XYZ file of C-alpha atoms in Angstrom:
575
model
C -88.623 -11.651 131.114
C -85.555 -14.133 131.993
C -83.859 -14.885 135.695
C -80.943 -12.338 134.488
C -82.964 -9.394 133.889
C -82.713 -6.344 136.191
C -83.087 -7.281 139.688
C -85.278 -5.117 142.423
C -83.162 -1.794 143.160
C -84.269 1.642 144.515
C -86.292 3.169 142.077
C -87.875 6.523 141.791
C -91.456 6.645 142.942
C -94.364 5.672 140.545
C -95.631 9.092 140.020
C -92.024 10.342 139.056
C -91.421 6.989 137.265
C -94.407 7.459 135.087
C -93.261 11.090 134.223
C -89.509 9.874 133.417
C -90.947 6.677 131.442
C -93.210 9.440 129.168
C -90.356 11.678 128.754
C -87.946 9.034 127.958
C -90.689 7.227 125.286
C -90.628 11.241 124.377
C -86.928 11.052 123.449
C -87.042 7.619 122.211
C -89.701 8.400 119.820
C -87.370 11.302 118.155
C -84.969 8.816 118.808
C -81.307 10.098 118.898
C -79.460 11.264 115.892
C -76.218 9.939 115.342
C -73.388 12.354 114.392
C -70.910 10.143 112.376
C -68.779 12.752 110.412
C -66.527 13.427 113.163
C -63.105 13.253 112.663
C -60.112 12.645 114.851
C -57.989 10.416 116.473
C -58.892 7.285 118.804
C -59.691 7.631 122.028
C -56.911 6.554 124.327
C -56.420 2.929 124.693
C -55.523 3.552 128.330
C -58.891 4.454 129.105
C -59.993 1.450 127.615
C -57.838 -1.849 129.602
C -59.905 -4.624 128.331
C -60.632 -5.375 124.594
C -62.134 -8.576 122.977
C -62.747 -9.035 118.984
C -66.494 -9.609 118.525
C -66.703 -11.516 115.583
C -64.063 -14.197 113.936
C -63.095 -11.641 111.261
C -61.671 -9.422 113.796
C -64.816 -6.016 112.357
C -65.890 -5.458 115.841
C -63.751 -4.872 118.731
C -64.914 -4.115 122.001
C -63.006 -2.684 124.645
C -64.233 -1.537 127.884
C -63.634 -0.302 131.894
C -65.809 -0.833 134.460
C -66.178 2.090 137.429
C -67.268 0.214 140.769
C -67.872 3.928 142.196
C -70.007 5.148 139.756
C -71.480 1.117 139.521
C -71.082 0.881 135.387
C -69.186 -0.413 132.353
C -67.716 2.049 129.650
C -67.717 0.230 126.075
C -66.094 1.255 123.278
C -66.923 -0.531 119.560
C -65.107 -0.270 117.043
C -66.432 -0.858 113.636
C -63.945 -1.313 110.800
C -66.516 -1.476 108.384
C -69.864 0.272 109.082
C -72.358 -0.652 106.856
C -76.256 0.402 107.782
C -75.362 -0.209 111.634
C -75.270 -2.735 114.144
C -76.812 -4.425 117.612
C -74.771 -5.427 120.234
C -75.858 -6.369 123.608
C -76.718 -8.825 126.288
C -78.581 -12.041 126.990
C -78.717 -15.199 129.092
C -76.756 -17.484 127.279
C -76.235 -15.473 123.687
C -79.872 -15.673 122.145
C -80.884 -13.323 119.813
C -84.261 -13.523 121.715
C -85.221 -12.060 125.228
C -82.141 -9.950 124.745
C -81.559 -6.467 125.908
C -79.446 -4.453 123.126
C -77.822 -1.403 122.101
C -78.835 -0.465 118.562
C -77.690 1.553 115.583
C -79.620 1.471 112.355
C -79.233 3.688 109.115
C -82.148 4.724 106.573
C -79.894 5.494 103.751
C -79.997 9.203 105.070
C -79.714 9.315 108.557
C -78.136 7.493 111.584
C -79.875 6.282 114.778
C -78.760 5.427 118.156
C -81.004 3.530 120.865
C -81.412 0.913 123.425
C -84.235 -1.677 122.889
C -84.992 -4.970 123.873
C -85.868 -8.612 121.694
C -88.579 -10.324 123.560
C -89.589 -14.045 122.514
C -89.935 -14.043 118.877
C -86.857 -12.200 118.404
C -89.299 -8.409 117.342
C -87.707 -5.669 118.331
C -88.671 -2.999 120.848
C -87.473 0.288 121.793
C -86.925 0.514 125.374
C -89.129 3.209 127.157
C -86.120 3.457 129.033
C -82.737 4.567 127.621
C -80.082 2.922 129.850
C -77.778 2.495 126.787
C -76.014 6.376 127.358
C -74.874 7.137 124.080
C -71.148 9.218 125.109
C -69.936 9.989 121.549
C -69.027 8.461 117.885
C -65.781 9.822 115.821
C -64.352 8.544 113.092
C -60.524 7.235 112.805
C -58.188 5.506 109.719
C -59.922 2.514 111.281
C -63.262 3.037 111.368
C -65.698 4.623 113.514
C -65.868 4.154 117.398
C -68.992 4.173 119.434
C -68.898 5.194 123.042
C -71.530 4.638 125.474
C -71.879 3.577 129.342
C -74.576 0.986 130.895
C -74.913 0.923 134.681
C -74.580 -2.642 136.810
C -78.300 -2.701 137.913
C -80.845 -0.395 135.867
C -84.701 -0.342 137.032
C -85.901 -1.617 134.313
C -87.363 -5.003 133.731
C -86.418 -5.451 130.098
C -82.705 -5.139 130.801
C -79.766 -6.999 131.585
C -78.283 -7.483 134.964
C -74.620 -7.108 134.165
C -72.900 -9.237 137.494
C -69.679 -10.948 138.579
C -68.787 -14.156 136.127
C -69.497 -14.796 132.868
C -71.263 -12.289 130.283
C -72.840 -13.430 127.264
C -72.241 -10.378 124.677
C -74.566 -10.421 121.151
C -73.394 -8.457 118.045
C -75.518 -8.668 115.068
C -74.760 -6.401 111.464
C -76.658 -4.657 109.295
C -76.011 -5.107 105.621
C -79.190 -2.793 104.430
C -80.903 0.313 104.918
C -83.725 0.140 107.429
C -87.071 2.534 107.628
C -87.403 1.878 111.105
C -86.194 -0.384 114.336
C -88.602 -2.826 114.111
C -87.886 -3.429 110.658
C -85.153 -5.063 111.474
C -85.173 -8.517 111.246
C -82.781 -10.442 113.486
C -83.039 -13.688 112.631
C -81.454 -12.099 108.867
C -78.473 -10.709 110.687
C -74.993 -12.128 110.127
C -74.294 -12.055 114.321
C -73.052 -14.113 116.999
C -71.865 -14.593 120.243
C -68.676 -13.475 122.652
C -68.641 -14.599 125.987
C -66.323 -12.463 128.709
C -66.254 -11.822 132.303
C -67.366 -7.402 132.365
C -66.993 -7.253 135.501
C -62.894 -7.441 136.302
C -61.345 -6.815 139.720
C -60.321 -3.982 140.660
C -57.132 -4.480 142.257
C -53.598 -3.176 142.729
C -50.698 -4.756 139.959
C -47.989 -6.024 142.697
C -44.408 -4.640 140.898
C -42.406 -7.392 139.465
C -38.913 -7.714 141.189
C -35.703 -6.368 139.541
C -34.438 -10.307 138.627
C -37.307 -11.268 137.012
C -36.864 -13.309 133.604
C -39.554 -14.606 131.602
C -39.646 -17.355 129.230
C -42.228 -17.968 126.218
C -44.246 -21.527 125.325
C -45.386 -20.936 122.227
C -46.237 -24.150 120.047
C -43.900 -23.059 116.522
C -45.651 -21.774 113.240
C -49.042 -24.172 113.632
C -51.179 -24.349 110.464
C -54.884 -24.201 112.116
C -56.798 -27.091 110.457
C -59.713 -25.537 108.755
C -62.219 -27.090 111.161
C -64.491 -25.095 113.664
C -62.738 -26.567 116.672
C -59.537 -27.696 117.183
C -57.360 -28.413 120.411
C -53.975 -28.579 120.002
C -51.191 -29.794 121.763
C -47.280 -28.855 122.127
C -44.465 -30.415 124.099
C -42.235 -28.130 126.039
C -39.542 -28.627 128.548
C -37.704 -26.997 130.526
C -33.532 -26.386 130.742
C -31.493 -29.189 132.510
C -31.211 -28.797 136.436
C -33.324 -26.328 136.437
C -33.656 -25.141 139.764
C -36.979 -24.200 141.875
C -37.960 -20.817 141.048
C -41.248 -18.973 141.531
C -43.748 -18.261 138.556
C -45.019 -14.382 139.510
C -47.139 -13.397 136.248
C -48.125 -14.933 133.400
C -49.880 -13.128 130.232
C -50.974 -14.401 126.410
C -48.933 -14.366 123.417
C -51.293 -14.450 120.695
C -49.805 -14.262 117.275
C -50.848 -10.676 115.027
C -54.481 -11.816 113.095
C -55.194 -14.426 115.088
C -56.732 -12.807 117.642
C -60.116 -14.037 116.668
C -59.089 -17.555 116.440
C -57.107 -17.792 119.514
C -60.242 -18.858 122.087
C -58.061 -20.246 125.534
C -54.855 -21.583 126.074
C -53.493 -23.801 128.980
C -49.830 -24.468 129.972
C -50.098 -27.975 131.985
C -46.932 -29.695 134.342
C -46.234 -33.766 134.156
C -46.273 -35.860 136.869
C -42.692 -35.981 137.742
C -42.838 -39.844 138.246
C -41.753 -40.627 134.344
C -38.074 -39.192 133.955
C -38.648 -38.227 130.256
C -42.035 -37.199 128.243
C -42.032 -37.882 123.649
C -42.141 -34.276 121.832
C -45.203 -34.060 120.224
C -46.765 -31.000 117.924
C -50.190 -31.930 116.960
C -53.884 -32.033 117.613
C -55.368 -32.947 121.226
C -57.517 -36.296 119.969
C -55.161 -37.519 117.216
C -54.144 -41.320 117.153
C -50.635 -40.394 116.881
C -50.793 -38.281 120.139
C -48.522 -40.318 122.993
C -50.691 -41.661 125.731
C -48.131 -40.386 128.320
C -48.885 -36.785 127.444
C -51.907 -37.653 129.643
C -50.404 -37.519 132.391
C -49.627 -33.664 132.127
C -52.677 -32.193 134.144
C -51.506 -29.940 136.976
C -52.121 -26.180 135.354
C -49.549 -23.886 135.869
C -51.290 -21.011 133.861
C -54.641 -20.701 131.674
C -55.607 -17.939 129.319
C -59.251 -16.939 127.851
C -59.884 -14.751 125.506
C -60.634 -11.484 127.025
C -58.355 -12.067 130.132
C -55.459 -9.860 131.011
C -51.988 -10.807 132.013
C -52.585 -12.998 135.563
C -50.311 -11.546 138.914
C -49.665 -13.718 141.970
C -50.127 -11.352 145.132
C -46.344 -9.990 146.200
C -46.042 -12.568 149.203
C -46.280 -15.577 146.816
C -45.390 -17.574 143.528
C -46.010 -20.920 141.979
C -43.223 -23.130 142.215
C -42.004 -25.281 139.240
C -38.217 -26.085 138.773
C -35.963 -28.214 141.102
C -36.353 -31.538 142.819
C -39.026 -33.120 142.458
C -40.388 -30.864 139.622
C -41.204 -32.083 136.434
C -39.355 -30.361 133.452
C -41.419 -31.283 130.638
C -44.858 -29.054 130.231
C -47.868 -29.138 127.988
C -49.287 -26.535 126.175
C -53.045 -26.563 124.932
C -54.739 -24.410 122.430
C -58.059 -23.931 121.836
C -59.126 -22.666 118.325
C -61.898 -21.491 117.666
C -63.134 -21.036 113.725
C -66.305 -20.839 112.876
C -65.269 -19.196 108.957
C -62.871 -22.104 108.522
C -60.165 -20.328 107.389
C -57.525 -22.004 105.259
C -53.513 -21.738 106.015
C -53.664 -19.431 108.283
C -50.457 -20.114 111.035
C -50.112 -19.319 114.599
C -47.294 -18.991 117.165
C -49.355 -18.956 120.059
C -48.956 -19.308 123.586
C -48.062 -17.891 127.229
C -45.482 -16.116 128.467
C -44.173 -17.133 131.780
C -42.789 -14.187 134.418
C -40.244 -15.917 137.101
C -38.170 -14.797 139.920
C -35.318 -17.008 141.055
C -35.459 -14.946 144.199
C -38.532 -17.110 146.120
C -41.465 -15.081 147.854
C -42.351 -15.962 151.299
C -44.803 -18.850 150.537
C -45.864 -21.286 147.487
C -49.381 -20.844 146.063
C -50.993 -23.860 146.211
C -53.795 -25.225 144.059
C -56.850 -27.406 145.043
C -59.736 -28.737 143.920
C -63.198 -28.693 145.493
C -66.402 -29.950 144.360
C -67.446 -33.344 143.383
C -65.767 -36.741 142.743
C -65.564 -37.694 139.163
C -67.578 -40.869 139.794
C -70.438 -42.174 138.187
C -72.607 -42.517 141.396
C -73.546 -38.597 140.523
C -75.647 -38.611 137.494
C -78.513 -36.098 135.616
C -81.396 -37.107 134.635
C -82.319 -36.867 131.249
C -84.829 -33.835 130.278
C -83.829 -31.512 133.132
C -83.536 -27.331 132.677
C -82.167 -26.997 135.752
C -80.769 -29.947 138.023
C -78.418 -29.050 141.003
C -75.627 -31.348 142.023
C -73.267 -30.317 145.477
C -69.943 -30.895 146.337
C -68.464 -30.817 150.206
C -64.860 -29.917 151.409
C -66.284 -30.822 154.854
C -65.301 -29.063 158.259
C -63.442 -32.462 159.390
C -61.057 -32.060 156.419
C -59.992 -28.655 156.635
C -59.439 -29.574 160.404
C -57.462 -32.479 160.042
C -55.351 -30.977 156.769
C -55.493 -26.797 156.698
C -52.484 -25.497 158.476
C -53.709 -23.226 161.648
C -53.006 -20.149 160.196
C -55.746 -21.063 157.425
C -55.101 -20.307 153.689
C -55.774 -17.229 151.278
C -57.559 -17.904 148.656
C -56.653 -15.368 145.581
C -58.073 -17.208 142.181
C -60.294 -19.445 140.997
C -60.822 -21.597 138.534
C -64.722 -23.125 137.845
C -64.976 -26.489 135.859
C -67.789 -27.824 134.196
C -68.684 -30.581 131.022
C -70.910 -29.626 128.708
C -74.587 -29.779 130.362
C -72.934 -26.947 133.339
C -74.653 -23.487 133.570
C -74.341 -22.276 137.050
C -71.306 -23.096 138.906
C -70.799 -21.045 142.910
C -69.063 -21.815 145.304
C -69.455 -20.677 149.545
C -67.645 -20.281 152.730
C -69.789 -21.630 155.172
C -68.190 -21.231 158.988
C -69.894 -22.786 162.387
C -72.871 -23.890 160.001
C -73.698 -20.562 158.473
C -72.397 -19.076 154.757
C -70.364 -16.598 155.379
C -68.875 -15.734 152.018
C -69.060 -16.603 148.058
C -65.273 -17.628 146.829
C -66.529 -17.891 143.683
C -70.009 -17.554 141.720
C -71.000 -18.026 137.414
C -74.672 -17.802 137.259
C -74.136 -17.829 133.345
C -71.181 -20.045 133.364
C -70.236 -21.162 130.089
C -68.106 -24.716 129.525
C -66.581 -23.027 126.538
C -65.306 -20.315 128.726
C -62.815 -20.964 131.381
C -60.253 -18.705 132.789
C -58.429 -18.735 135.936
C -60.190 -15.442 137.408
C -58.666 -13.205 140.414
C -61.030 -12.648 142.750
C -62.264 -9.142 144.003
C -61.107 -10.139 147.645
C -58.923 -12.914 149.209
C -61.273 -15.415 151.197
C -58.911 -16.573 154.183
C -60.128 -20.075 155.332
C -59.200 -21.259 158.403
C -59.465 -25.294 159.937
C -63.272 -26.136 160.672
C -64.431 -24.677 157.574
C -66.818 -25.792 154.994
C -66.260 -25.182 151.197
C -69.829 -26.246 148.838
C -69.984 -26.185 145.563
C -72.880 -26.239 143.685
C -73.657 -26.822 139.982
C -76.579 -26.096 137.886
C -77.114 -28.584 135.021
C -79.137 -28.565 131.954
C -79.816 -31.844 129.880
C -83.185 -30.842 127.940
C -81.373 -32.260 125.085
C -80.476 -35.656 126.230
C -82.084 -39.052 126.397
C -80.651 -40.535 128.849
C -79.368 -39.783 132.596
C -75.737 -37.718 132.520
C -73.949 -39.637 134.632
C -70.227 -37.893 136.470
C -66.918 -39.084 135.096
C -64.325 -37.969 132.659
C -65.516 -37.979 129.249
C -67.280 -35.166 127.427
C -70.994 -36.616 127.499
C -70.368 -36.979 131.168
C -70.385 -34.447 134.079
C -68.034 -32.464 136.370
C -68.140 -30.270 139.199
C -65.268 -28.418 140.039
C -63.611 -25.464 141.394
C -59.866 -24.930 141.046
C -59.187 -22.597 143.981
C -55.665 -21.027 144.046
C -54.268 -19.986 146.865
C -51.611 -19.852 149.603
C -49.622 -20.627 151.378
C -49.275 -24.278 150.167
C -50.679 -27.107 152.104
C -50.997 -31.088 151.826
C -54.752 -31.232 150.934
C -54.784 -30.901 146.858
C -58.326 -32.288 146.538
C -61.458 -31.784 149.243
C -64.543 -33.068 148.013
C -67.651 -36.066 147.868
C -70.151 -37.880 146.343
C -72.842 -39.683 147.491
C -72.461 -42.935 150.010
C -73.136 -45.707 147.365
C -74.768 -47.776 150.028
C -77.273 -45.514 149.724
C -77.531 -44.891 145.818
C -78.000 -49.059 145.962
C -81.025 -48.509 148.009
C -82.152 -45.872 145.219
C -81.754 -48.409 143.199
C -83.746 -50.621 144.619
C -86.765 -48.441 145.225
C -86.924 -47.796 141.744
C -87.059 -51.641 140.868
C -89.656 -51.695 143.514
C -92.323 -48.835 142.043
C -91.508 -49.740 138.366
C -93.235 -52.052 136.057
C -89.953 -52.118 133.781
C -87.081 -54.307 135.449
C -83.701 -52.390 136.276
C -81.029 -55.114 136.311
C -79.443 -54.851 139.629
C -76.817 -57.799 138.926
C -73.577 -56.866 140.917
C -71.986 -57.140 137.190
C -73.615 -54.061 136.257
C -71.986 -50.765 136.478
C -73.910 -47.989 138.141
C -74.000 -46.152 134.528
C -75.505 -48.621 133.340
C -77.908 -49.172 136.188
C -79.199 -45.515 135.613
C -79.373 -45.757 131.643
C -82.180 -48.127 132.690
C -84.332 -45.626 134.777
C -87.990 -44.465 133.376
C -87.414 -41.162 134.484
C -90.845 -40.043 135.450
C -91.325 -37.478 137.940
C -91.323 -40.359 140.951
C -87.257 -41.106 140.017
C -86.149 -38.181 139.349
C -88.028 -36.726 142.529
C -87.161 -39.201 145.171
C -83.413 -38.719 143.327
C -83.119 -35.501 144.069
C -83.870 -36.329 147.757
C -81.366 -38.760 147.966
C -78.416 -35.943 146.763
C -80.507 -33.436 148.916
C -80.242 -36.040 152.318
C -78.026 -38.930 152.460
C -74.851 -39.295 153.632
C -71.761 -38.217 151.913
C -68.573 -39.678 151.199
C -65.762 -37.305 151.283
C -62.398 -37.621 149.703
C -59.582 -35.622 151.809
C -56.383 -36.161 149.411
C -52.708 -35.049 149.973
C -50.575 -34.549 146.581
C -49.872 -38.040 146.586
C -53.479 -38.726 146.138
C -53.373 -40.500 149.450
C -55.905 -40.060 151.859
C -55.581 -38.009 154.989
C -57.066 -40.128 157.358
């Protein structure tokens, strides 16, 4: 099975396990007859604070809560139009194969519920250990509610290990009765996937001050284009002479009925060096979009499907307004419309809560990881290739205040080949703490996540960000850069008090990369053009990717000296 399967944990002794396994197999063989005739009201919403639509039509709605003392997730699945059952579960990347599943099915007379798994061919098997525990089922006017529980980690090699970061949830709807679990053909099901962060941090929500105000940055009456993916841009502006305030919280505003279409949203502040920005309300990739909008890149707020409201710590807020701050904001909405609905209208966006009573500290955002440069590249056909960016001890020594900074949130970012991102804090040459890790990272699901615990970073500490990529579907090298088919490795960390350090990243020393090209040239029959006028990407594209050239590149990135960018917000480097 895959690396997401449960890792070793404290298990019963073997004899007891055999007995337990035999007992559970008997239970599984008889199955659990599910009584769905129970009438009654829906469970209280407050018990399940997190909610996400699973399918684009909103027929399946998942709510959940997390119990850290029990180390378990409680799920509530609302099925609006139940036919003959459904599959719900988790897998490494959202595949139906090698998946860990809870299955509800009907033979036309009785309904059954069980914990199952699918093999590499997609065949379903009843699990000998029933770890999806059915807690109840009830009918309500809006549909059938299923309640079940699942521990984060089980001692079952067939089970998915629920950990921090992104989880790929999968579902399938049974449209015909089936006489047994094995008779279900998962490839023929109407199904799909939804990405969420299941293990939300258990942090207390700060009280809002009495003078809090709110403003909505929403795109007015957009007709969602009838295509699968749209990025929509809308320009908004703050009132003339708007003084400095602190943003202390924000939340999504999603038009009712469009919950399954609004995938994620971000509000960016524009660069202060321009006095004005043109109005715009249209697709972000349109030729009609004014170029100046590309200078609106400073993130004020970011939300993704399944995320709750975002709160700043009581002692800090994100400054906006006042001198040296642009009045212009750009809202970007990602619509995901796989069923290609036509004529849907939307006025979604983000509601900012702000106060004129400034908190003790301004919050800041710092970029960690790799410099956007083609010197960092991934060969084609790699299933797992890692690149690492360093925010070095020299940079933090020079740029951070003596009392250090506190990181409270983080947003990980790569382009399409990214599969895993991890940032660790190192002190005195030893790894001390994981700042943020997403082992099932998806470039299609990026949100600012509040950390379970605040991370203190002091001058002389090192922040190391490692990204893992998959380029199995590519035939030429993927270089670093801004293009969607180029790659990035970034962690935007949110911290306080704000310092002058805005970017702390690295890349391999270009001189050592030049030596790599010379070496490859010497050992290869094909000539790689290394004339000065040939760009680094072109040199990478001309390399024949045999094992030797791949291994030497890995070694180069592992051991060669690095070039460090330790930049102030003005893009000027610290000396």
